[in-house]
Amino acid sequence: MTLEAAIQRDREDLLASTRQLFDLPGDIIYLNGNSLGPLAKAVKYRLKEVLERQWGEDLISSWNRHGWIDLPLSVGKKIAPLIGARPDEVLCCDSVSVNLFKLLCCALNRERSRQPGGKVNILTQQENFPTDLYIAQGFSELMGDTGVELVVAAESDLKRQLQEVSGIVLLTQVNFRTGKLLDIECMTNLAHEQGSLVIWDLSHSAGVLPLALSDWQVDYAVGCGYKYLNGGPGAPAFLYVNQTSQQAIKQPLQGWMGHKAPFIFSPSYDPAAGIRQLQCGTPDILSMSALDAALDCFAEVAVADLRSKSLALAETFLVSLWSNQIPNSFSLISPVSPAERGAQLSFSHVSAHAISQALAEQGVITDFRSPDVLRLGFSPLFLSFQQCWKAGNLVARTIIEKLYLNSRFELQNRVT
Amino acid sequence: MTLEAAIQRDREDLLASTRQLFDLPGDIIYLNGNSLGPLAKAVKYRLKEVLERQWGEDLISSWNRHGWIDLPLSVGKKIAPLIGARPDEVLCCDSVSVNLFKLLCCALNRERSRQPGGKVNILTQQENFPTDLYIAQGFSELMGDTGVELVVAAESDLKRQLQEVSGIVLLTQVNFRTGKLLDIECMTNLAHEQGSLVIWDLSHSAGVLPLALSDWQVDYAVGCGYKYLNGGPGAPAFLYVNQTSQQAIKQPLQGWMGHKAPFIFSPSYDPAAGIRQLQCGTPDILSMSALDAALDCFAEVAVADLRSKSLALAETFLVSLWSNQIPNSFSLISPVSPAERGAQLSFSHVSAHAISQALAEQGVITDFRSPDVLRLGFSPLFLSFQQCWKAGNLVARTIIEKLYLNSRFELQNRVT
């Protein structure tokens, strides 16, 4: 492959035009959409509208006039096709962490109604994103030793554990460090065979991976609004509850916005039907409007095309990188096989932080993850093949220079 | 009092100039700042900056470069003087409902460490805002009958109950319907005498009432960002934990942002010191920046002046209203004595909804609360005495017309 080939791929790219939807500085190559998606132009216009006309002029009446009150459901409906869910199975609200807690409570209540009195296991992976582990730990401690037992398994041992432990399974599809994928369908089936309920964290999946939550009969899921969905820093998250599981929603974060009729102000909680009852407090309109507008970038796009472009971008990067003489110490920790990873590539190197900084100075924005991981996200909506080709070469050159300088520095230290 | 007197009061008003900080349509009288505060100009500029320069250009680097990561604490520091708290006692995060849940858990854990095994009472008021009751109900149900017992007392019986029940006390200072105030200092003392811990909801207090949480040794509090603080629709809420109570924070919504070192990505939760550990997920930067900018409107303002202007505005309104022949059926349900109410006035009338609609058509924005309450908020930062005088007359005229029309309508119905 050559630069010319990359340019040719851009010409043939079905998604080439979606880059125009974003306000990205022209001189940078943004390989960090997996951490913070960039600003879509529509978001900028929408926020101006929400601020100046809706809030500024129409004030309180906007809750109805501009559909603020419906945003958690209407944003959920826009996310649904991206994760293979039915429109009434997704709700936009709160953060991933808070939503995980709600769904753990829902799952526990269902487990308890099946087997009253027994201890309930929560099986999760050691390599899970920390917040998932912390929330599971917090939940277990709150419920006490007699209520819940947390079983933390190594990723490599998960399949075996799924066939042995029954209870609640809490897993993340894409490993945030390595990008390694878990097979949702297979693992959900294994869990269901044991009578377990599953909660999937799709933070690094939604917007780049083909998902079919309803068909796979996934019980519960959560996901992030600010990564590949480009909703803005700290954007509201989403949660999914399978239609059949919606009959038995029961969790303690039952705020007034989850009430059947919040504006009756009844002193007793009476949940809304379906997913709406998982709302808690007043929805955050500024940031939910931003996410709503950002999701319109997906309107004309097939998830399968997002997936294939994302993998092709990563492949272009790798070919370009490896066309240089890269030292072995800079090693790919993501699966080599594209089918086994998400939309990111991760490398480990002892100087990963310095490399990331040096790349930023050259306009290539990557992510450092402590202690030694360089993470690169291949968001298909706004990256070009030419950029990924160029990035491969720039990363190679930077590593070589860094290592050269470092070794010279070490040599100098030894000499003096 | 006359219109001239109102104009004179505007001339002498210490806070007259703060109205210029807001982007309010010139032709409306906004008596709904107790439900949704208006747009401050600084918010508009700040959001443009956050969107276009911080997120749009500086992207991921803004977490450090523009202090995004510190916003929950720095916004908390701005709220602290408004509620009489120390700078390190307040955190901006999540919603009131979610924060109530966290603090109930903290209080329960403290109670349990004092008296292991015993059942813990949660005493609250029947007239509390529904979300407070719902969260307390949800929490009680989660912990089970042997863990927690919810005691719901009538407001009129609270003092007696505070002297009899010990455990956790969960109260709201300003009754959302009537505006009636509870005496925080007195009730906190009564609760402490019983060995109880107190959680105060300051949603209708912060920004208009003089508070001294630290001096009163209030244990915990929550409050709302979108009412008198003008942070925008569904703005992030805040929570307060007294310095001495910060030694024993323990609650299950322990997301990664409450970790001591979130970017180490340790699989074990190790809480940050102090209030920061009550952060849960990633902070919502767009809406938190909006609130941050809105709080600057309070920079040069004394809370005592806010309180006295707010009461004077309400008094102007009442004098104007009552200078008309108002039917008895339109009755004030707020305390007549200014010292006993917050910054609102509430009236009950069977046609409250229709009156509210008719007032909106004339540019007077009020709030209807089911089934029969008309609620008017007297936000001192942007209302003038002249406006309140005018509003009093408009409300009077509208009621008289409505009632006249209604009675004519009823008469007609009877005749035909």
mmCIF file of N, CA and C in Angstrom, chain B residues 267-362:
data_model
loop_
_atom_site.group_PDB
_atom_site.id
_atom_site.type_symbol
_atom_site.label_atom_id
_atom_site.label_comp_id
_atom_site.label_asym_id
_atom_site.label_seq_id
_atom_site.Cartn_x
_atom_site.Cartn_y
_atom_site.Cartn_z
ATOM 1 N N PRO B 267 -7.915 -1.754 39.439
ATOM 2 C CA PRO B 267 -9.163 -2.524 39.531
ATOM 3 C C PRO B 267 -9.861 -2.402 40.890
ATOM 4 N N SER B 268 -9.167 -1.843 41.896
ATOM 5 C CA SER B 268 -9.796 -1.705 43.218
ATOM 6 C C SER B 268 -10.118 -0.257 43.518
ATOM 7 N N TYR B 269 -11.274 -0.054 44.088
ATOM 8 C CA TYR B 269 -11.698 1.295 44.429
ATOM 9 C C TYR B 269 -10.965 1.793 45.672
ATOM 10 N N ASP B 270 -10.385 2.955 45.534
ATOM 11 C CA ASP B 270 -9.690 3.597 46.644
ATOM 12 C C ASP B 270 -10.137 5.060 46.611
ATOM 13 N N PRO B 271 -10.989 5.457 47.552
ATOM 14 C CA PRO B 271 -11.640 6.758 47.412
ATOM 15 C C PRO B 271 -10.693 7.935 47.504
ATOM 16 N N ALA B 272 -11.006 8.985 46.757
ATOM 17 C CA ALA B 272 -10.314 10.260 46.895
ATOM 18 C C ALA B 272 -10.561 10.789 48.294
ATOM 19 N N ALA B 273 -9.690 11.687 48.739
ATOM 20 C CA ALA B 273 -9.913 12.308 50.047
ATOM 21 C C ALA B 273 -11.079 13.287 49.953
ATOM 22 N N GLY B 274 -11.797 13.425 51.054
ATOM 23 C CA GLY B 274 -12.822 14.465 51.161
ATOM 24 C C GLY B 274 -13.991 14.302 50.212
ATOM 25 N N ILE B 275 -14.569 15.434 49.878
ATOM 26 C CA ILE B 275 -15.834 15.470 49.144
ATOM 27 C C ILE B 275 -15.704 14.924 47.725
ATOM 28 N N ARG B 276 -14.496 14.973 47.160
ATOM 29 C CA ARG B 276 -14.306 14.565 45.766
ATOM 30 C C ARG B 276 -14.743 13.125 45.521
ATOM 31 N N GLN B 277 -14.673 12.292 46.555
ATOM 32 C CA GLN B 277 -15.053 10.893 46.368
ATOM 33 C C GLN B 277 -16.540 10.712 46.087
ATOM 34 N N LEU B 278 -17.328 11.783 46.274
ATOM 35 C CA LEU B 278 -18.755 11.658 45.975
ATOM 36 C C LEU B 278 -19.068 11.905 44.504
ATOM 37 N N GLN B 279 -18.048 12.190 43.712
ATOM 38 C CA GLN B 279 -18.226 12.159 42.264
ATOM 39 C C GLN B 279 -18.456 10.722 41.854
ATOM 40 N N CYS B 280 -19.191 10.556 40.776
ATOM 41 C CA CYS B 280 -19.444 9.191 40.327
ATOM 42 C C CYS B 280 -18.883 9.031 38.908
ATOM 43 N N GLY B 281 -19.675 9.300 37.885
ATOM 44 C CA GLY B 281 -19.194 9.168 36.514
ATOM 45 C C GLY B 281 -18.473 10.421 36.039
ATOM 46 N N THR B 282 -18.186 10.473 34.748
ATOM 47 C CA THR B 282 -17.508 11.613 34.135
ATOM 48 C C THR B 282 -18.392 12.855 34.247
ATOM 49 N N PRO B 283 -17.852 13.983 34.721
ATOM 50 C CA PRO B 283 -18.703 15.173 34.856
ATOM 51 C C PRO B 283 -19.164 15.706 33.499
ATOM 52 N N ASP B 284 -20.364 16.232 33.507
ATOM 53 C CA ASP B 284 -20.987 16.751 32.293
ATOM 54 C C ASP B 284 -20.515 18.184 32.070
ATOM 55 N N ILE B 285 -19.591 18.350 31.143
ATOM 56 C CA ILE B 285 -18.876 19.628 31.034
ATOM 57 C C ILE B 285 -19.715 20.749 30.440
ATOM 58 N N LEU B 286 -20.539 20.455 29.451
ATOM 59 C CA LEU B 286 -21.330 21.538 28.855
ATOM 60 C C LEU B 286 -22.240 22.170 29.912
ATOM 61 N N SER B 287 -22.987 21.332 30.605
ATOM 62 C CA SER B 287 -23.948 21.897 31.549
ATOM 63 C C SER B 287 -23.271 22.396 32.821
ATOM 64 N N MET B 288 -22.153 21.797 33.193
ATOM 65 C CA MET B 288 -21.468 22.274 34.389
ATOM 66 C C MET B 288 -20.782 23.619 34.117
ATOM 67 N N SER B 289 -20.328 23.805 32.884
ATOM 68 C CA SER B 289 -19.746 25.099 32.509
ATOM 69 C C SER B 289 -20.822 26.180 32.519
ATOM 70 N N ALA B 290 -22.015 25.818 32.071
ATOM 71 C CA ALA B 290 -23.129 26.778 32.076
ATOM 72 C C ALA B 290 -23.419 27.233 33.504
ATOM 73 N N LEU B 291 -23.514 26.286 34.403
ATOM 74 C CA LEU B 291 -23.778 26.623 35.805
ATOM 75 C C LEU B 291 -22.631 27.455 36.383
ATOM 76 N N ASP B 292 -21.416 27.077 36.032
ATOM 77 C CA ASP B 292 -20.245 27.809 36.519
ATOM 78 C C ASP B 292 -20.327 29.287 36.125
ATOM 79 N N ALA B 293 -20.669 29.534 34.868
ATOM 80 C CA ALA B 293 -20.769 30.919 34.395
ATOM 81 C C ALA B 293 -21.942 31.638 35.058
ATOM 82 N N ALA B 294 -23.056 30.919 35.238
ATOM 83 C CA ALA B 294 -24.238 31.539 35.857
ATOM 84 C C ALA B 294 -23.944 31.978 37.285
ATOM 85 N N LEU B 295 -23.101 31.215 37.962
ATOM 86 C CA LEU B 295 -22.793 31.539 39.363
ATOM 87 C C LEU B 295 -22.009 32.842 39.499
ATOM 88 N N ASP B 296 -21.346 33.254 38.417
ATOM 89 C CA ASP B 296 -20.613 34.515 38.489
ATOM 90 C C ASP B 296 -21.543 35.706 38.702
ATOM 91 N N CYS B 297 -22.828 35.539 38.398
ATOM 92 C CA CYS B 297 -23.794 36.613 38.666
ATOM 93 C C CYS B 297 -23.906 36.914 40.151
ATOM 94 N N PHE B 298 -23.470 35.968 40.996
ATOM 95 C CA PHE B 298 -23.550 36.161 42.448
ATOM 96 C C PHE B 298 -22.261 36.744 43.032
ATOM 97 N N ALA B 299 -21.279 36.975 42.168
ATOM 98 C CA ALA B 299 -19.941 37.299 42.664
ATOM 99 C C ALA B 299 -19.910 38.526 43.573
ATOM 100 N N GLU B 300 -20.652 39.555 43.190
ATOM 101 C CA GLU B 300 -20.556 40.828 43.932
ATOM 102 C C GLU B 300 -21.745 41.034 44.861
ATOM 103 N N VAL B 301 -22.485 39.962 45.121
ATOM 104 C CA VAL B 301 -23.780 40.103 45.778
ATOM 105 C C VAL B 301 -23.759 39.477 47.168
ATOM 106 N N ALA B 302 -24.372 40.161 48.141
ATOM 107 C CA ALA B 302 -24.492 39.589 49.488
ATOM 108 C C ALA B 302 -25.809 38.821 49.581
ATOM 109 N N VAL B 303 -25.749 37.624 50.178
ATOM 110 C CA VAL B 303 -26.958 36.808 50.277
ATOM 111 C C VAL B 303 -28.048 37.539 51.072
ATOM 112 N N ALA B 304 -27.642 38.298 52.085
ATOM 113 C CA ALA B 304 -28.629 39.042 52.880
ATOM 114 C C ALA B 304 -29.398 40.034 52.004
ATOM 115 N N ASP B 305 -28.712 40.642 51.048
ATOM 116 C CA ASP B 305 -29.382 41.577 50.135
ATOM 117 C C ASP B 305 -30.341 40.842 49.196
ATOM 118 N N LEU B 306 -29.956 39.644 48.778
ATOM 119 C CA LEU B 306 -30.847 38.835 47.938
ATOM 120 C C LEU B 306 -32.135 38.548 48.699
ATOM 121 N N ARG B 307 -31.967 38.143 49.950
ATOM 122 C CA ARG B 307 -33.126 37.815 50.779
ATOM 123 C C ARG B 307 -34.023 39.032 50.969
ATOM 124 N N SER B 308 -33.441 40.164 51.321
ATOM 125 C CA SER B 308 -34.326 41.300 51.628
ATOM 126 C C SER B 308 -34.983 41.824 50.353
ATOM 127 N N LYS B 309 -34.271 41.795 49.242
ATOM 128 C CA LYS B 309 -34.932 42.249 48.010
ATOM 129 C C LYS B 309 -36.053 41.294 47.612
ATOM 130 N N SER B 310 -35.792 40.014 47.727
ATOM 131 C CA SER B 310 -36.801 39.035 47.346
ATOM 132 C C SER B 310 -38.089 39.218 48.156
ATOM 133 N N LEU B 311 -37.930 39.429 49.462
ATOM 134 C CA LEU B 311 -39.119 39.639 50.300
ATOM 135 C C LEU B 311 -39.810 40.956 49.946
ATOM 136 N N ALA B 312 -39.015 41.975 49.645
ATOM 137 C CA ALA B 312 -39.596 43.276 49.295
ATOM 138 C C ALA B 312 -40.349 43.194 47.968
ATOM 139 N N LEU B 313 -39.825 42.406 47.028
ATOM 140 C CA LEU B 313 -40.520 42.224 45.744
ATOM 141 C C LEU B 313 -41.872 41.543 45.971
ATOM 142 N N ALA B 314 -41.860 40.505 46.808
ATOM 143 C CA ALA B 314 -43.098 39.773 47.091
ATOM 144 C C ALA B 314 -44.105 40.693 47.772
ATOM 145 N N GLU B 315 -43.603 41.540 48.670
ATOM 146 C CA GLU B 315 -44.470 42.482 49.380
ATOM 147 C C GLU B 315 -45.097 43.478 48.393
ATOM 148 N N THR B 316 -44.287 43.968 47.473
ATOM 149 C CA THR B 316 -44.780 44.891 46.447
ATOM 150 C C THR B 316 -45.895 44.235 45.639
ATOM 151 N N PHE B 317 -45.652 42.981 45.278
ATOM 152 C CA PHE B 317 -46.664 42.233 44.525
ATOM 153 C C PHE B 317 -47.960 42.127 45.325
ATOM 154 N N LEU B 318 -47.848 41.770 46.601
ATOM 155 C CA LEU B 318 -49.039 41.559 47.435
ATOM 156 C C LEU B 318 -49.831 42.854 47.619
ATOM 157 N N VAL B 319 -49.101 43.933 47.872
ATOM 158 C CA VAL B 319 -49.778 45.223 48.062
ATOM 159 C C VAL B 319 -50.540 45.594 46.791
ATOM 160 N N SER B 320 -49.876 45.386 45.655
ATOM 161 C CA SER B 320 -50.504 45.702 44.375
ATOM 162 C C SER B 320 -51.724 44.807 44.133
ATOM 163 N N LEU B 321 -51.542 43.508 44.385
ATOM 164 C CA LEU B 321 -52.648 42.556 44.190
ATOM 165 C C LEU B 321 -53.829 42.929 45.071
ATOM 166 N N TRP B 322 -53.526 43.165 46.338
ATOM 167 C CA TRP B 322 -54.593 43.384 47.312
ATOM 168 C C TRP B 322 -55.184 44.792 47.244
ATOM 169 N N SER B 323 -54.580 45.666 46.469
ATOM 170 C CA SER B 323 -55.208 46.978 46.264
ATOM 171 C C SER B 323 -56.415 46.837 45.332
ATOM 172 N N ASN B 324 -56.583 45.641 44.775
ATOM 173 C CA ASN B 324 -57.756 45.332 43.947
ATOM 174 C C ASN B 324 -58.748 44.506 44.773
ATOM 175 N N GLN B 325 -59.957 44.422 44.277
ATOM 176 C CA GLN B 325 -60.995 43.625 44.960
ATOM 177 C C GLN B 325 -60.863 42.170 44.529
ATOM 178 N N ILE B 326 -60.020 41.421 45.225
ATOM 179 C CA ILE B 326 -59.769 40.023 44.863
ATOM 180 C C ILE B 326 -60.794 39.117 45.547
ATOM 181 N N PRO B 327 -61.406 38.180 44.821
ATOM 182 C CA PRO B 327 -62.340 37.260 45.477
ATOM 183 C C PRO B 327 -61.618 36.379 46.491
ATOM 184 N N ASN B 328 -62.313 36.030 47.529
ATOM 185 C CA ASN B 328 -61.735 35.194 48.590
ATOM 186 C C ASN B 328 -61.292 33.832 48.091
ATOM 187 N N SER B 329 -61.903 33.377 47.000
ATOM 188 C CA SER B 329 -61.564 32.047 46.477
ATOM 189 C C SER B 329 -60.119 31.970 45.968
ATOM 190 N N PHE B 330 -59.503 33.131 45.717
ATOM 191 C CA PHE B 330 -58.086 33.155 45.322
ATOM 192 C C PHE B 330 -57.276 33.440 46.585
ATOM 193 N N SER B 331 -56.823 32.378 47.240
ATOM 194 C CA SER B 331 -56.269 32.599 48.581
ATOM 195 C C SER B 331 -54.777 32.270 48.667
ATOM 196 N N LEU B 332 -54.096 33.113 49.404
ATOM 197 C CA LEU B 332 -52.665 32.919 49.654
ATOM 198 C C LEU B 332 -52.465 31.684 50.531
ATOM 199 N N ILE B 333 -51.702 30.708 50.028
ATOM 200 C CA ILE B 333 -51.419 29.542 50.876
ATOM 201 C C ILE B 333 -49.994 29.592 51.423
ATOM 202 N N SER B 334 -49.240 30.616 51.054
ATOM 203 C CA SER B 334 -47.923 30.828 51.673
ATOM 204 C C SER B 334 -48.125 31.531 53.002
ATOM 205 N N PRO B 335 -47.182 31.382 53.917
ATOM 206 C CA PRO B 335 -47.303 32.124 55.176
ATOM 207 C C PRO B 335 -47.373 33.626 54.902
ATOM 208 N N VAL B 336 -48.224 34.304 55.641
ATOM 209 C CA VAL B 336 -48.343 35.758 55.469
ATOM 210 C C VAL B 336 -47.083 36.451 55.986
ATOM 211 N N SER B 337 -46.518 35.898 57.050
ATOM 212 C CA SER B 337 -45.314 36.497 57.618
ATOM 213 C C SER B 337 -44.106 36.205 56.721
ATOM 214 N N PRO B 338 -43.443 37.247 56.226
ATOM 215 C CA PRO B 338 -42.315 37.048 55.303
ATOM 216 C C PRO B 338 -41.221 36.151 55.879
ATOM 217 N N ALA B 339 -40.981 36.242 57.185
ATOM 218 C CA ALA B 339 -39.896 35.465 57.789
ATOM 219 C C ALA B 339 -40.160 33.961 57.712
ATOM 220 N N GLU B 340 -41.423 33.597 57.474
ATOM 221 C CA GLU B 340 -41.765 32.177 57.470
ATOM 222 C C GLU B 340 -41.834 31.557 56.089
ATOM 223 N N ARG B 341 -41.473 32.336 55.078
ATOM 224 C CA ARG B 341 -41.515 31.756 53.733
ATOM 225 C C ARG B 341 -40.229 32.001 52.940
ATOM 226 N N GLY B 342 -40.051 31.215 51.868
ATOM 227 C CA GLY B 342 -38.921 31.375 50.967
ATOM 228 C C GLY B 342 -39.172 32.514 49.997
ATOM 229 N N ALA B 343 -38.662 32.385 48.763
ATOM 230 C CA ALA B 343 -38.755 33.484 47.803
ATOM 231 C C ALA B 343 -39.966 33.345 46.889
ATOM 232 N N GLN B 344 -40.952 32.579 47.306
ATOM 233 C CA GLN B 344 -42.127 32.392 46.451
ATOM 234 C C GLN B 344 -43.404 32.779 47.179
ATOM 235 N N LEU B 345 -44.442 33.018 46.391
ATOM 236 C CA LEU B 345 -45.798 33.163 46.927
ATOM 237 C C LEU B 345 -46.677 32.173 46.187
ATOM 238 N N SER B 346 -47.526 31.466 46.918
ATOM 239 C CA SER B 346 -48.425 30.517 46.276
ATOM 240 C C SER B 346 -49.861 30.849 46.648
ATOM 241 N N PHE B 347 -50.707 30.685 45.656
ATOM 242 C CA PHE B 347 -52.136 30.927 45.848
ATOM 243 C C PHE B 347 -52.895 29.693 45.392
ATOM 244 N N SER B 348 -54.003 29.429 46.033
ATOM 245 C CA SER B 348 -54.800 28.325 45.512
ATOM 246 C C SER B 348 -56.095 28.867 44.917
ATOM 247 N N HIS B 349 -56.477 28.259 43.825
ATOM 248 C CA HIS B 349 -57.743 28.600 43.179
ATOM 249 C C HIS B 349 -58.111 27.452 42.249
ATOM 250 N N VAL B 350 -59.385 27.151 42.187
ATOM 251 C CA VAL B 350 -59.850 26.028 41.372
ATOM 252 C C VAL B 350 -59.485 26.227 39.891
ATOM 253 N N SER B 351 -59.375 27.477 39.444
ATOM 254 C CA SER B 351 -59.003 27.750 38.043
ATOM 255 C C SER B 351 -57.533 28.155 37.919
ATOM 256 N N ALA B 352 -56.689 27.700 38.844
ATOM 257 C CA ALA B 352 -55.281 28.129 38.841
ATOM 258 C C ALA B 352 -54.617 27.882 37.482
ATOM 259 N N HIS B 353 -54.938 26.753 36.866
ATOM 260 C CA HIS B 353 -54.293 26.445 35.589
ATOM 261 C C HIS B 353 -54.681 27.456 34.517
ATOM 262 N N ALA B 354 -55.979 27.736 34.433
ATOM 263 C CA ALA B 354 -56.462 28.696 33.433
ATOM 264 C C ALA B 354 -55.919 30.095 33.712
ATOM 265 N N ILE B 355 -55.819 30.447 34.975
ATOM 266 C CA ILE B 355 -55.269 31.766 35.333
ATOM 267 C C ILE B 355 -53.813 31.864 34.879
ATOM 268 N N SER B 356 -53.076 30.801 35.144
ATOM 269 C CA SER B 356 -51.662 30.764 34.756
ATOM 270 C C SER B 356 -51.506 30.923 33.234
ATOM 271 N N GLN B 357 -52.366 30.264 32.490
ATOM 272 C CA GLN B 357 -52.329 30.361 31.025
ATOM 273 C C GLN B 357 -52.676 31.774 30.557
ATOM 274 N N ALA B 358 -53.719 32.325 31.159
ATOM 275 C CA ALA B 358 -54.149 33.674 30.775
ATOM 276 C C ALA B 358 -53.067 34.704 31.107
ATOM 277 N N LEU B 359 -52.363 34.493 32.220
ATOM 278 C CA LEU B 359 -51.273 35.405 32.585
ATOM 279 C C LEU B 359 -50.126 35.298 31.577
ATOM 280 N N ALA B 360 -49.822 34.076 31.154
ATOM 281 C CA ALA B 360 -48.730 33.879 30.188
ATOM 282 C C ALA B 360 -49.025 34.634 28.899
ATOM 283 N N GLU B 361 -50.292 34.642 28.497
ATOM 284 C CA GLU B 361 -50.656 35.378 27.272
ATOM 285 C C GLU B 361 -50.407 36.879 27.419
ATOM 286 N N GLN B 362 -50.410 37.335 28.660
ATOM 287 C CA GLN B 362 -50.135 38.762 28.901
ATOM 288 C C GLN B 362 -48.675 39.004 29.292
#
